[in-house]
JSON list of C-alpha atoms and ligand atoms in Angstrom, two decimals:
[
{"chain": "O", "resi": 14, "resn": "MET", "atom": "CA", "xyz": [-202.79, 167.65, -68.34]},
{"chain": "O", "resi": 15, "resn": "ASN", "atom": "CA", "xyz": [-199.14, 166.29, -67.61]},
{"chain": "O", "resi": 16, "resn": "ASP", "atom": "CA", "xyz": [-196.46, 165.59, -70.10]},
{"chain": "O", "resi": 17, "resn": "ARG", "atom": "CA", "xyz": [-197.90, 162.46, -72.04]},
{"chain": "O", "resi": 18, "resn": "GLU", "atom": "CA", "xyz": [-201.80, 163.57, -71.79]},
{"chain": "O", "resi": 19, "resn": "LYS", "atom": "CA", "xyz": [-200.17, 167.02, -73.32]},
{"chain": "O", "resi": 20, "resn": "ARG", "atom": "CA", "xyz": [-198.67, 165.33, -76.23]},
{"chain": "O", "resi": 21, "resn": "GLN", "atom": "CA", "xyz": [-201.74, 162.67, -76.61]},
{"chain": "O", "resi": 22, "resn": "SER", "atom": "CA", "xyz": [-203.33, 166.00, -77.12]},
{"chain": "O", "resi": 23, "resn": "ILE", "atom": "CA", "xyz": [-201.86, 167.19, -79.91]},
{"chain": "O", "resi": 24, "resn": "ILE", "atom": "CA", "xyz": [-202.31, 164.03, -81.83]},
{"chain": "O", "resi": 25, "resn": "ASP", "atom": "CA", "xyz": [-205.58, 163.83, -80.69]},
{"chain": "O", "resi": 26, "resn": "ALA", "atom": "CA", "xyz": [-206.12, 167.28, -82.43]},
{"chain": "O", "resi": 27, "resn": "CYS", "atom": "CA", "xyz": [-204.32, 166.48, -85.92]},
{"chain": "O", "resi": 28, "resn": "LEU", "atom": "CA", "xyz": [-206.43, 163.40, -86.02]},
{"chain": "O", "resi": 29, "resn": "ARG", "atom": "CA", "xyz": [-209.25, 165.77, -85.50]},
{"chain": "O", "resi": 30, "resn": "MET", "atom": "CA", "xyz": [-208.05, 168.76, -88.24]},
{"chain": "O", "resi": 31, "resn": "ASN", "atom": "CA", "xyz": [-207.77, 165.96, -90.62]},
{"chain": "O", "resi": 32, "resn": "ALA", "atom": "CA", "xyz": [-211.46, 164.24, -89.86]},
{"chain": "O", "resi": 33, "resn": "LEU", "atom": "CA", "xyz": [-212.50, 167.43, -89.77]},
{"chain": "O", "resi": 34, "resn": "GLY", "atom": "CA", "xyz": [-211.17, 168.09, -93.66]},
{"chain": "O", "resi": 35, "resn": "ILE", "atom": "CA", "xyz": [-209.34, 171.58, -93.05]},
{"chain": "O", "resi": 36, "resn": "ASN", "atom": "CA", "xyz": [-205.82, 169.91, -93.54]},
{"chain": "O", "resi": 37, "resn": "GLN", "atom": "CA", "xyz": [-204.64, 167.28, -95.77]},
{"chain": "O", "resi": 38, "resn": "GLY", "atom": "CA", "xyz": [-202.12, 164.05, -95.18]},
{"chain": "O", "resi": 39, "resn": "THR", "atom": "CA", "xyz": [-199.14, 165.70, -92.93]},
{"chain": "O", "resi": 40, "resn": "SER", "atom": "CA", "xyz": [-198.82, 169.60, -94.46]},
{"chain": "O", "resi": 41, "resn": "GLY", "atom": "CA", "xyz": [-200.43, 171.23, -90.79]},
{"chain": "O", "resi": 42, "resn": "ASN", "atom": "CA", "xyz": [-198.48, 170.97, -87.32]},
{"chain": "O", "resi": 43, "resn": "ILE", "atom": "CA", "xyz": [-199.09, 171.56, -83.75]},
{"chain": "O", "resi": 44, "resn": "SER", "atom": "CA", "xyz": [-197.13, 173.10, -80.61]},
{"chain": "O", "resi": 45, "resn": "LEU", "atom": "CA", "xyz": [-198.38, 173.95, -76.94]},
{"chain": "O", "resi": 46, "resn": "ARG", "atom": "CA", "xyz": [-196.65, 175.46, -74.52]},
{"chain": "O", "resi": 47, "resn": "HIS", "atom": "CA", "xyz": [-195.52, 173.48, -71.90]},
{"chain": "O", "resi": 48, "resn": "GLU", "atom": "CA", "xyz": [-192.64, 173.70, -68.53]},
{"chain": "O", "resi": 49, "resn": "ALA", "atom": "CA", "xyz": [-189.78, 176.88, -70.44]},
{"chain": "O", "resi": 50, "resn": "GLY", "atom": "CA", "xyz": [-191.08, 175.79, -73.30]},
{"chain": "O", "resi": 51, "resn": "LEU", "atom": "CA", "xyz": [-193.37, 174.12, -76.22]},
{"chain": "O", "resi": 52, "resn": "LEU", "atom": "CA", "xyz": [-194.35, 170.36, -77.58]},
{"chain": "O", "resi": 53, "resn": "ILE", "atom": "CA", "xyz": [-194.48, 170.37, -81.25]},
{"chain": "O", "resi": 54, "resn": "THR", "atom": "CA", "xyz": [-195.36, 167.61, -83.81]},
{"chain": "O", "resi": 55, "resn": "PRO", "atom": "CA", "xyz": [-192.29, 165.66, -85.91]},
{"chain": "O", "resi": 56, "resn": "THR", "atom": "CA", "xyz": [-191.98, 166.21, -89.57]},
{"chain": "O", "resi": 57, "resn": "SER", "atom": "CA", "xyz": [-193.60, 164.53, -92.10]},
{"chain": "O", "resi": 58, "resn": "ILE", "atom": "CA", "xyz": [-195.09, 161.61, -89.58]},
{"chain": "O", "resi": 59, "resn": "PRO", "atom": "CA", "xyz": [-198.60, 160.57, -90.31]},
{"chain": "O", "resi": 60, "resn": "TYR", "atom": "CA", "xyz": [-200.54, 161.27, -87.49]},
{"chain": "O", "resi": 61, "resn": "GLU", "atom": "CA", "xyz": [-202.39, 157.72, -87.08]},
{"chain": "O", "resi": 62, "resn": "ALA", "atom": "CA", "xyz": [-199.29, 156.72, -86.42]},
{"chain": "O", "resi": 63, "resn": "MET", "atom": "CA", "xyz": [-197.34, 159.35, -84.40]},
{"chain": "O", "resi": 64, "resn": "GLN", "atom": "CA", "xyz": [-196.56, 158.30, -81.04]},
{"chain": "O", "resi": 65, "resn": "PRO", "atom": "CA", "xyz": [-196.59, 160.81, -77.88]},
{"chain": "O", "resi": 66, "resn": "GLU", "atom": "CA", "xyz": [-192.60, 160.48, -77.27]},
{"chain": "O", "resi": 67, "resn": "GLN", "atom": "CA", "xyz": [-192.50, 161.61, -80.86]},
{"chain": "O", "resi": 68, "resn": "ILE", "atom": "CA", "xyz": [-193.52, 164.87, -79.74]},
{"chain": "O", "resi": 69, "resn": "VAL", "atom": "CA", "xyz": [-190.68, 167.72, -79.43]},
{"chain": "O", "resi": 70, "resn": "TYR", "atom": "CA", "xyz": [-189.62, 168.94, -76.65]},
{"chain": "O", "resi": 71, "resn": "MET", "atom": "CA", "xyz": [-188.18, 172.56, -77.66]},
{"chain": "O", "resi": 72, "resn": "GLY", "atom": "CA", "xyz": [-186.70, 175.25, -75.69]},
{"chain": "O", "resi": 73, "resn": "LEU", "atom": "CA", "xyz": [-186.85, 178.90, -75.94]},
{"chain": "O", "resi": 74, "resn": "ASP", "atom": "CA", "xyz": [-183.85, 178.92, -77.13]},
{"chain": "O", "resi": 75, "resn": "GLY", "atom": "CA", "xyz": [-184.89, 176.47, -80.02]},
{"chain": "O", "resi": 76, "resn": "SER", "atom": "CA", "xyz": [-183.26, 174.09, -78.60]},
{"chain": "O", "resi": 77, "resn": "PHE", "atom": "CA", "xyz": [-184.19, 170.28, -78.78]},
{"chain": "O", "resi": 78, "resn": "ASP", "atom": "CA", "xyz": [-182.95, 166.58, -78.60]},
{"chain": "O", "resi": 79, "resn": "PRO", "atom": "CA", "xyz": [-180.95, 165.91, -82.10]},
{"chain": "O", "resi": 80, "resn": "ALA", "atom": "CA", "xyz": [-182.21, 162.07, -82.06]},
{"chain": "O", "resi": 81, "resn": "GLN", "atom": "CA", "xyz": [-185.82, 164.48, -82.64]},
{"chain": "O", "resi": 82, "resn": "ARG", "atom": "CA", "xyz": [-187.13, 165.75, -85.86]},
{"chain": "O", "resi": 83, "resn": "PRO", "atom": "CA", "xyz": [-189.20, 168.50, -85.18]},
{"chain": "O", "resi": 84, "resn": "SER", "atom": "CA", "xyz": [-191.73, 170.20, -88.02]},
{"chain": "O", "resi": 85, "resn": "SER", "atom": "CA", "xyz": [-189.92, 172.28, -90.42]},
{"chain": "O", "resi": 86, "resn": "GLU", "atom": "CA", "xyz": [-192.21, 175.39, -89.05]},
{"chain": "O", "resi": 87, "resn": "TRP", "atom": "CA", "xyz": [-190.88, 174.92, -85.88]},
{"chain": "O", "resi": 88, "resn": "ARG", "atom": "CA", "xyz": [-189.53, 178.37, -86.31]},
{"chain": "O", "resi": 89, "resn": "PHE", "atom": "CA", "xyz": [-192.69, 180.22, -86.72]},
{"chain": "O", "resi": 90, "resn": "HIS", "atom": "CA", "xyz": [-194.01, 178.30, -83.63]},
{"chain": "O", "resi": 91, "resn": "LEU", "atom": "CA", "xyz": [-191.04, 178.59, -81.72]},
{"chain": "O", "resi": 92, "resn": "ASP", "atom": "CA", "xyz": [-191.20, 182.96, -82.30]},
{"chain": "O", "resi": 93, "resn": "ILE", "atom": "CA", "xyz": [-195.33, 182.23, -82.13]},
{"chain": "O", "resi": 94, "resn": "LEU", "atom": "CA", "xyz": [-194.64, 181.82, -78.12]},
{"chain": "O", "resi": 95, "resn": "ARG", "atom": "CA", "xyz": [-191.69, 183.52, -77.65]},
{"chain": "O", "resi": 96, "resn": "ALA", "atom": "CA", "xyz": [-193.63, 186.93, -78.70]},
{"chain": "O", "resi": 97, "resn": "ARG", "atom": "CA", "xyz": [-196.97, 186.72, -77.39]},
{"chain": "O", "resi": 98, "resn": "PRO", "atom": "CA", "xyz": [-197.63, 185.78, -73.93]},
{"chain": "O", "resi": 99, "resn": "ASP", "atom": "CA", "xyz": [-201.25, 185.65, -74.34]},
{"chain": "O", "resi": 100, "resn": "VAL", "atom": "CA", "xyz": [-200.49, 182.19, -76.54]},
{"chain": "O", "resi": 101, "resn": "ASN", "atom": "CA", "xyz": [-200.45, 178.92, -75.65]},
{"chain": "O", "resi": 102, "resn": "ALA", "atom": "CA", "xyz": [-201.27, 176.95, -79.16]},
{"chain": "O", "resi": 103, "resn": "VAL", "atom": "CA", "xyz": [-200.22, 177.03, -82.53]},
{"chain": "O", "resi": 104, "resn": "VAL", "atom": "CA", "xyz": [-202.41, 175.39, -84.87]},
{"chain": "O", "resi": 105, "resn": "HIS", "atom": "CA", "xyz": [-200.89, 175.56, -88.74]},
{"chain": "O", "resi": 106, "resn": "ALA", "atom": "CA", "xyz": [-202.67, 174.12, -91.63]},
{"chain": "O", "resi": 107, "resn": "HIS", "atom": "CA", "xyz": [-204.12, 173.97, -95.41]},
{"chain": "O", "resi": 108, "resn": "PRO", "atom": "CA", "xyz": [-207.19, 174.27, -94.82]},
{"chain": "O", "resi": 109, "resn": "THR", "atom": "CA", "xyz": [-208.59, 174.32, -98.46]},
{"chain": "O", "resi": 110, "resn": "TYR", "atom": "CA", "xyz": [-211.13, 177.99, -98.98]},
{"chain": "O", "resi": 111, "resn": "CYS", "atom": "CA", "xyz": [-208.15, 179.12, -96.80]},
{"chain": "O", "resi": 112, "resn": "THR", "atom": "CA", "xyz": [-205.76, 178.26, -99.16]},
{"chain": "O", "resi": 113, "resn": "ILE", "atom": "CA", "xyz": [-207.50, 179.45, -102.19]},
{"chain": "O", "resi": 114, "resn": "LEU", "atom": "CA", "xyz": [-207.76, 183.19, -100.49]},
{"chain": "O", "resi": 115, "resn": "ALA", "atom": "CA", "xyz": [-203.75, 182.99, -100.05]},
{"chain": "O", "resi": 116, "resn": "ILE", "atom": "CA", "xyz": [-203.11, 181.75, -103.62]},
{"chain": "O", "resi": 117, "resn": "MET", "atom": "CA", "xyz": [-205.13, 185.08, -104.40]},
{"chain": "O", "resi": 118, "resn": "GLY", "atom": "CA", "xyz": [-203.13, 187.15, -102.03]},
{"chain": "O", "resi": 119, "resn": "LEU", "atom": "CA", "xyz": [-206.30, 187.72, -100.58]},
{"chain": "O", "resi": 120, "resn": "GLU", "atom": "CA", "xyz": [-207.02, 188.50, -96.71]},
{"chain": "O", "resi": 121, "resn": "ILE", "atom": "CA", "xyz": [-210.57, 188.14, -95.45]},
{"chain": "O", "resi": 122, "resn": "PRO", "atom": "CA", "xyz": [-212.11, 191.42, -94.28]},
{"chain": "O", "resi": 123, "resn": "PRO", "atom": "CA", "xyz": [-215.62, 192.03, -92.72]},
{"chain": "O", "resi": 124, "resn": "ILE", "atom": "CA", "xyz": [-217.44, 190.33, -94.03]},
{"chain": "O", "resi": 125, "resn": "HIS", "atom": "CA", "xyz": [-219.15, 188.41, -91.16]},
{"chain": "O", "resi": 126, "resn": "TYR", "atom": "CA", "xyz": [-219.29, 189.51, -87.55]},
{"chain": "O", "resi": 127, "resn": "MET", "atom": "CA", "xyz": [-217.53, 186.34, -86.73]},
{"chain": "O", "resi": 128, "resn": "VAL", "atom": "CA", "xyz": [-214.18, 187.93, -88.47]},
{"chain": "O", "resi": 129, "resn": "ALA", "atom": "CA", "xyz": [-214.19, 189.17, -84.71]},
{"chain": "O", "resi": 130, "resn": "CYS", "atom": "CA", "xyz": [-213.47, 186.38, -83.32]},
{"chain": "O", "resi": 131, "resn": "ALA", "atom": "CA", "xyz": [-210.12, 186.08, -84.96]},
{"chain": "O", "resi": 132, "resn": "GLY", "atom": "CA", "xyz": [-209.18, 189.68, -83.08]},
{"chain": "O", "resi": 133, "resn": "GLY", "atom": "CA", "xyz": [-209.79, 192.71, -86.24]},
{"chain": "O", "resi": 134, "resn": "ASP", "atom": "CA", "xyz": [-212.15, 193.03, -88.50]},
{"chain": "O", "resi": 135, "resn": "THR", "atom": "CA", "xyz": [-209.84, 191.13, -90.98]},
{"chain": "O", "resi": 136, "resn": "ILE", "atom": "CA", "xyz": [-207.62, 188.05, -90.86]},
{"chain": "O", "resi": 137, "resn": "ARG", "atom": "CA", "xyz": [-204.33, 189.34, -92.74]},
{"chain": "O", "resi": 138, "resn": "CYS", "atom": "CA", "xyz": [-202.75, 187.59, -95.60]},
{"chain": "O", "resi": 139, "resn": "ALA", "atom": "CA", "xyz": [-198.95, 187.36, -94.53]},
{"chain": "O", "resi": 140, "resn": "PRO", "atom": "CA", "xyz": [-196.55, 188.13, -97.43]},
{"chain": "O", "resi": 141, "resn": "TYR", "atom": "CA", "xyz": [-195.51, 184.45, -99.20]},
{"chain": "O", "resi": 142, "resn": "ALA", "atom": "CA", "xyz": [-191.93, 182.99, -98.08]},
{"chain": "O", "resi": 143, "resn": "THR", "atom": "CA", "xyz": [-190.74, 179.43, -98.70]},
{"chain": "O", "resi": 144, "resn": "PHE", "atom": "CA", "xyz": [-191.73, 176.97, -95.59]},
{"chain": "O", "resi": 145, "resn": "GLY", "atom": "CA", "xyz": [-189.88, 176.39, -92.55]},
{"chain": "O", "resi": 146, "resn": "THR", "atom": "CA", "xyz": [-187.46, 180.07, -92.71]},
{"chain": "O", "resi": 147, "resn": "GLN", "atom": "CA", "xyz": [-187.30, 182.57, -90.60]},
{"chain": "O", "resi": 148, "resn": "GLU", "atom": "CA", "xyz": [-188.69, 185.00, -93.36]},
{"chain": "O", "resi": 149, "resn": "LEU", "atom": "CA", "xyz": [-192.26, 182.85, -93.49]},
{"chain": "O", "resi": 150, "resn": "SER", "atom": "CA", "xyz": [-191.26, 183.36, -89.44]},
{"chain": "O", "resi": 151, "resn": "ALA", "atom": "CA", "xyz": [-191.11, 187.13, -89.29]},
{"chain": "O", "resi": 152, "resn": "HIS", "atom": "CA", "xyz": [-194.38, 187.25, -91.57]},
{"chain": "O", "resi": 153, "resn": "ALA", "atom": "CA", "xyz": [-196.52, 185.02, -89.68]},
{"chain": "O", "resi": 154, "resn": "VAL", "atom": "CA", "xyz": [-195.73, 186.46, -86.63]},
{"chain": "O", "resi": 155, "resn": "LYS", "atom": "CA", "xyz": [-196.17, 190.40, -88.19]},
{"chain": "O", "resi": 156, "resn": "ALA", "atom": "CA", "xyz": [-199.48, 189.20, -89.97]},
{"chain": "O", "resi": 157, "resn": "LEU", "atom": "CA", "xyz": [-200.77, 188.03, -86.02]},
{"chain": "O", "resi": 158, "resn": "ASP", "atom": "CA", "xyz": [-199.48, 191.04, -84.07]},
{"chain": "O", "resi": 159, "resn": "GLY", "atom": "CA", "xyz": [-202.68, 191.64, -81.49]},
{"chain": "O", "resi": 160, "resn": "ARG", "atom": "CA", "xyz": [-205.01, 188.67, -84.13]},
{"chain": "O", "resi": 161, "resn": "LEU", "atom": "CA", "xyz": [-205.41, 185.42, -83.51]},
{"chain": "O", "resi": 162, "resn": "ALA", "atom": "CA", "xyz": [-205.66, 183.73, -86.79]},
{"chain": "O", "resi": 163, "resn": "CYS", "atom": "CA", "xyz": [-203.61, 184.61, -90.28]},
{"chain": "O", "resi": 164, "resn": "LEU", "atom": "CA", "xyz": [-203.59, 183.38, -94.30]},
{"chain": "O", "resi": 165, "resn": "LEU", "atom": "CA", "xyz": [-199.74, 182.74, -95.40]},
{"chain": "O", "resi": 166, "resn": "GLU", "atom": "CA", "xyz": [-199.28, 183.32, -99.05]},
{"chain": "O", "resi": 167, "resn": "HIS", "atom": "CA", "xyz": [-199.57, 180.02, -101.33]},
{"chain": "O", "resi": 168, "resn": "HIS", "atom": "CA", "xyz": [-199.29, 178.73, -98.47]},
{"chain": "O", "resi": 169, "resn": "GLY", "atom": "CA", "xyz": [-202.53, 177.93, -95.73]},
{"chain": "O", "resi": 170, "resn": "MET", "atom": "CA", "xyz": [-203.26, 179.19, -92.40]},
{"chain": "O", "resi": 171, "resn": "ILE", "atom": "CA", "xyz": [-202.02, 180.01, -88.59]},
{"chain": "O", "resi": 172, "resn": "ALA", "atom": "CA", "xyz": [-204.67, 180.22, -85.83]},
{"chain": "O", "resi": 173, "resn": "VAL", "atom": "CA", "xyz": [-203.98, 180.22, -82.14]},
{"chain": "O", "resi": 174, "resn": "GLY", "atom": "CA", "xyz": [-205.01, 180.87, -78.81]},
{"chain": "O", "resi": 175, "resn": "PRO", "atom": "CA", "xyz": [-204.61, 179.99, -74.67]},
{"chain": "O", "resi": 176, "resn": "SER", "atom": "CA", "xyz": [-205.57, 176.68, -75.36]},
{"chain": "O", "resi": 177, "resn": "LEU", "atom": "CA", "xyz": [-205.56, 174.10, -78.03]},
{"chain": "O", "resi": 178, "resn": "ALA", "atom": "CA", "xyz": [-208.90, 173.71, -77.74]},
{"chain": "O", "resi": 179, "resn": "LYS", "atom": "CA", "xyz": [-209.87, 177.35, -79.01]},
{"chain": "O", "resi": 180, "resn": "ALA", "atom": "CA", "xyz": [-207.20, 177.32, -81.27]},
{"chain": "O", "resi": 181, "resn": "MET", "atom": "CA", "xyz": [-208.39, 174.30, -82.98]},
{"chain": "O", "resi": 182, "resn": "TRP", "atom": "CA", "xyz": [-212.35, 176.27, -82.83]},
{"chain": "O", "resi": 183, "resn": "LEU", "atom": "CA", "xyz": [-211.02, 179.41, -84.65]},
{"chain": "O", "resi": 184, "resn": "ALA", "atom": "CA", "xyz": [-208.88, 176.95, -87.48]},
{"chain": "O", "resi": 185, "resn": "VAL", "atom": "CA", "xyz": [-212.63, 175.80, -88.15]},
{"chain": "O", "resi": 186, "resn": "GLU", "atom": "CA", "xyz": [-214.04, 179.15, -87.65]},
{"chain": "O", "resi": 187, "resn": "VAL", "atom": "CA", "xyz": [-211.43, 180.77, -89.96]},
{"chain": "O", "resi": 188, "resn": "GLU", "atom": "CA", "xyz": [-212.03, 177.91, -92.67]},
{"chain": "O", "resi": 189, "resn": "THR", "atom": "CA", "xyz": [-215.39, 178.73, -92.78]},
{"chain": "O", "resi": 190, "resn": "LEU", "atom": "CA", "xyz": [-214.94, 182.52, -92.83]},
{"chain": "O", "resi": 191, "resn": "ALA", "atom": "CA", "xyz": [-212.94, 181.79, -95.87]},
{"chain": "O", "resi": 192, "resn": "ARG", "atom": "CA", "xyz": [-215.76, 180.10, -97.48]},
{"chain": "O", "resi": 193, "resn": "GLN", "atom": "CA", "xyz": [-218.21, 182.15, -97.17]},
{"chain": "O", "resi": 194, "resn": "TYR", "atom": "CA", "xyz": [-216.05, 185.23, -98.67]},
{"chain": "O", "resi": 195, "resn": "HIS", "atom": "CA", "xyz": [-215.31, 182.99, -101.94]},
{"chain": "O", "resi": 196, "resn": "GLY", "atom": "CA", "xyz": [-218.25, 182.19, -102.13]},
{"chain": "O", "resi": 197, "resn": "CYS", "atom": "CA", "xyz": [-219.66, 186.07, -101.70]},
{"chain": "O", "resi": 198, "resn": "LEU", "atom": "CA", "xyz": [-216.85, 186.11, -104.32]},
{"chain": "O", "resi": 199, "resn": "GLN", "atom": "CA", "xyz": [-218.29, 184.49, -106.99]},
{"chain": "O", "resi": 200, "resn": "ILE", "atom": "CA", "xyz": [-221.53, 186.26, -106.75]},
{"chain": "O", "resi": 201, "resn": "GLY", "atom": "CA", "xyz": [-219.58, 189.94, -106.74]},
{"chain": "O", "resi": 202, "resn": "LYS", "atom": "CA", "xyz": [-218.00, 192.60, -104.42]},
{"chain": "O", "resi": 203, "resn": "PRO", "atom": "CA", "xyz": [-219.90, 191.56, -100.91]},
{"chain": "O", "resi": 204, "resn": "PRO", "atom": "CA", "xyz": [-220.70, 194.47, -98.78]},
{"chain": "O", "resi": 205, "resn": "LEU", "atom": "CA", "xyz": [-218.59, 195.01, -95.40]},
{"chain": "O", "resi": 206, "resn": "LEU", "atom": "CA", "xyz": [-219.59, 195.36, -91.78]},
{"chain": "O", "resi": 207, "resn": "PRO", "atom": "CA", "xyz": [-217.57, 198.67, -90.44]},
{"chain": "O", "resi": 208, "resn": "THR", "atom": "CA", "xyz": [-214.77, 198.75, -88.13]},
{"chain": "O", "resi": 209, "resn": "GLU", "atom": "CA", "xyz": [-216.79, 200.27, -84.99]},
{"chain": "O", "resi": 210, "resn": "GLU", "atom": "CA", "xyz": [-219.42, 197.50, -85.66]},
{"chain": "O", "resi": 211, "resn": "ILE", "atom": "CA", "xyz": [-216.61, 194.72, -85.58]},
{"chain": "O", "resi": 212, "resn": "GLU", "atom": "CA", "xyz": [-215.30, 196.11, -82.19]},
{"chain": "O", "resi": 213, "resn": "ASN", "atom": "CA", "xyz": [-218.93, 196.83, -80.99]},
{"chain": "O", "resi": 214, "resn": "VAL", "atom": "CA", "xyz": [-218.71, 192.62, -81.70]},
{"chain": "O", "resi": 215, "resn": "ARG", "atom": "CA", "xyz": [-215.70, 191.70, -79.86]},
{"chain": "O", "resi": 216, "resn": "THR", "atom": "CA", "xyz": [-216.43, 193.75, -76.82]},
{"chain": "O", "resi": 217, "resn": "ARG", "atom": "CA", "xyz": [-219.77, 191.78, -76.85]},
{"chain": "O", "resi": 218, "resn": "MET", "atom": "CA", "xyz": [-218.07, 188.12, -77.00]},
{"chain": "O", "resi": 219, "resn": "ALA", "atom": "CA", "xyz": [-215.77, 189.31, -74.42]},
{"chain": "O", "resi": 220, "resn": "GLY", "atom": "CA", "xyz": [-218.74, 188.71, -71.96]},
{"chain": "O", "resi": 221, "resn": "TYR", "atom": "CA", "xyz": [-220.54, 185.87, -74.03]},
{"chain": "O", "resi": 222, "resn": "GLY", "atom": "CA", "xyz": [-222.03, 182.79, -73.26]},
{"chain": "O", "resi": 223, "resn": "HIS", "atom": "CA", "xyz": [-220.02, 180.87, -69.89]},
{"chain": "O", "resi": 224, "resn": "ALA", "atom": "CA", "xyz": [-216.83, 182.29, -70.87]},
{"chain": "O", "resi": 225, "resn": "GLU", "atom": "CA", "xyz": [-213.94, 180.77, -68.39]},
{"chain": "O", "resi": 226, "resn": "LYS", "atom": "CA", "xyz": [-212.60, 183.50, -65.31]},
{"chain": "V", "resi": 309, "resn": "LIG", "atom": "P1", "xyz": [-194.04, 169.23, -91.17]},
{"chain": "V", "resi": 309, "resn": "LIG", "atom": "O1", "xyz": [-192.99, 169.60, -91.80]},
{"chain": "V", "resi": 309, "resn": "LIG", "atom": "O2", "xyz": [-194.84, 169.40, -89.77]},
{"chain": "V", "resi": 309, "resn": "LIG", "atom": "O3", "xyz": [-194.48, 167.85, -91.78]},
{"chain": "V", "resi": 309, "resn": "LIG", "atom": "O4", "xyz": [-194.56, 170.11, -91.79]},
{"chain": "V", "resi": 309, "resn": "LIG", "atom": "C1", "xyz": [-195.32, 170.25, -93.54]},
{"chain": "V", "resi": 309, "resn": "LIG", "atom": "C2", "xyz": [-195.32, 171.45, -94.06]},
{"chain": "V", "resi": 309, "resn": "LIG", "atom": "O5", "xyz": [-196.45, 171.36, -94.34]},
{"chain": "V", "resi": 309, "resn": "LIG", "atom": "C3", "xyz": [-194.65, 173.52, -93.46]},
{"chain": "V", "resi": 309, "resn": "LIG", "atom": "O6", "xyz": [-195.92, 174.03, -93.86]}
]
């Protein structure tokens, strides 16, 4: 993908987040590794009106064209991409069920084998810090350690991946798991899969389907 195609793919993913119902308004933001830095959504521009040239290029030192304004969450996008060479795309949104659990300070335990898709036997919930702060970024990077998704207390969710398509897929899957967990909690305390089974599933998943080589 060239520069413009990458910018358009970010806008398309933003529009899809809202069409899928995993985000509201402009509360989400997306970044994609690009050249020696990253491309990130601008702050507070409705996705329907967003133009490829409004996507902000940011260096890995956090520098950007002062005529542009990156997402207020650029710190965690930058810090995740700096800390994780395995990650090329970061998707942040406020999906309703993820946010319900995050408000309650709950992580997603191994209720279903698909929890393994996020890289471990839980989907952690990062402690609260004000949006856009370095403190929130530090909490997010820690909650994502060895994982591909986390919740953010009183805030929302982050999903990451080796490609934007995979990070988007995971964002939808995590919201599905959050919805399932929320449903279980209406009935009682759900039984959980053992950690060893999640590890077993992770091994099987590595060889599942038509995985890219
Ligand atoms: P933007 O600054 O990307 O518009 O995001 C707002 C927000 O929801 C921060 O979490």
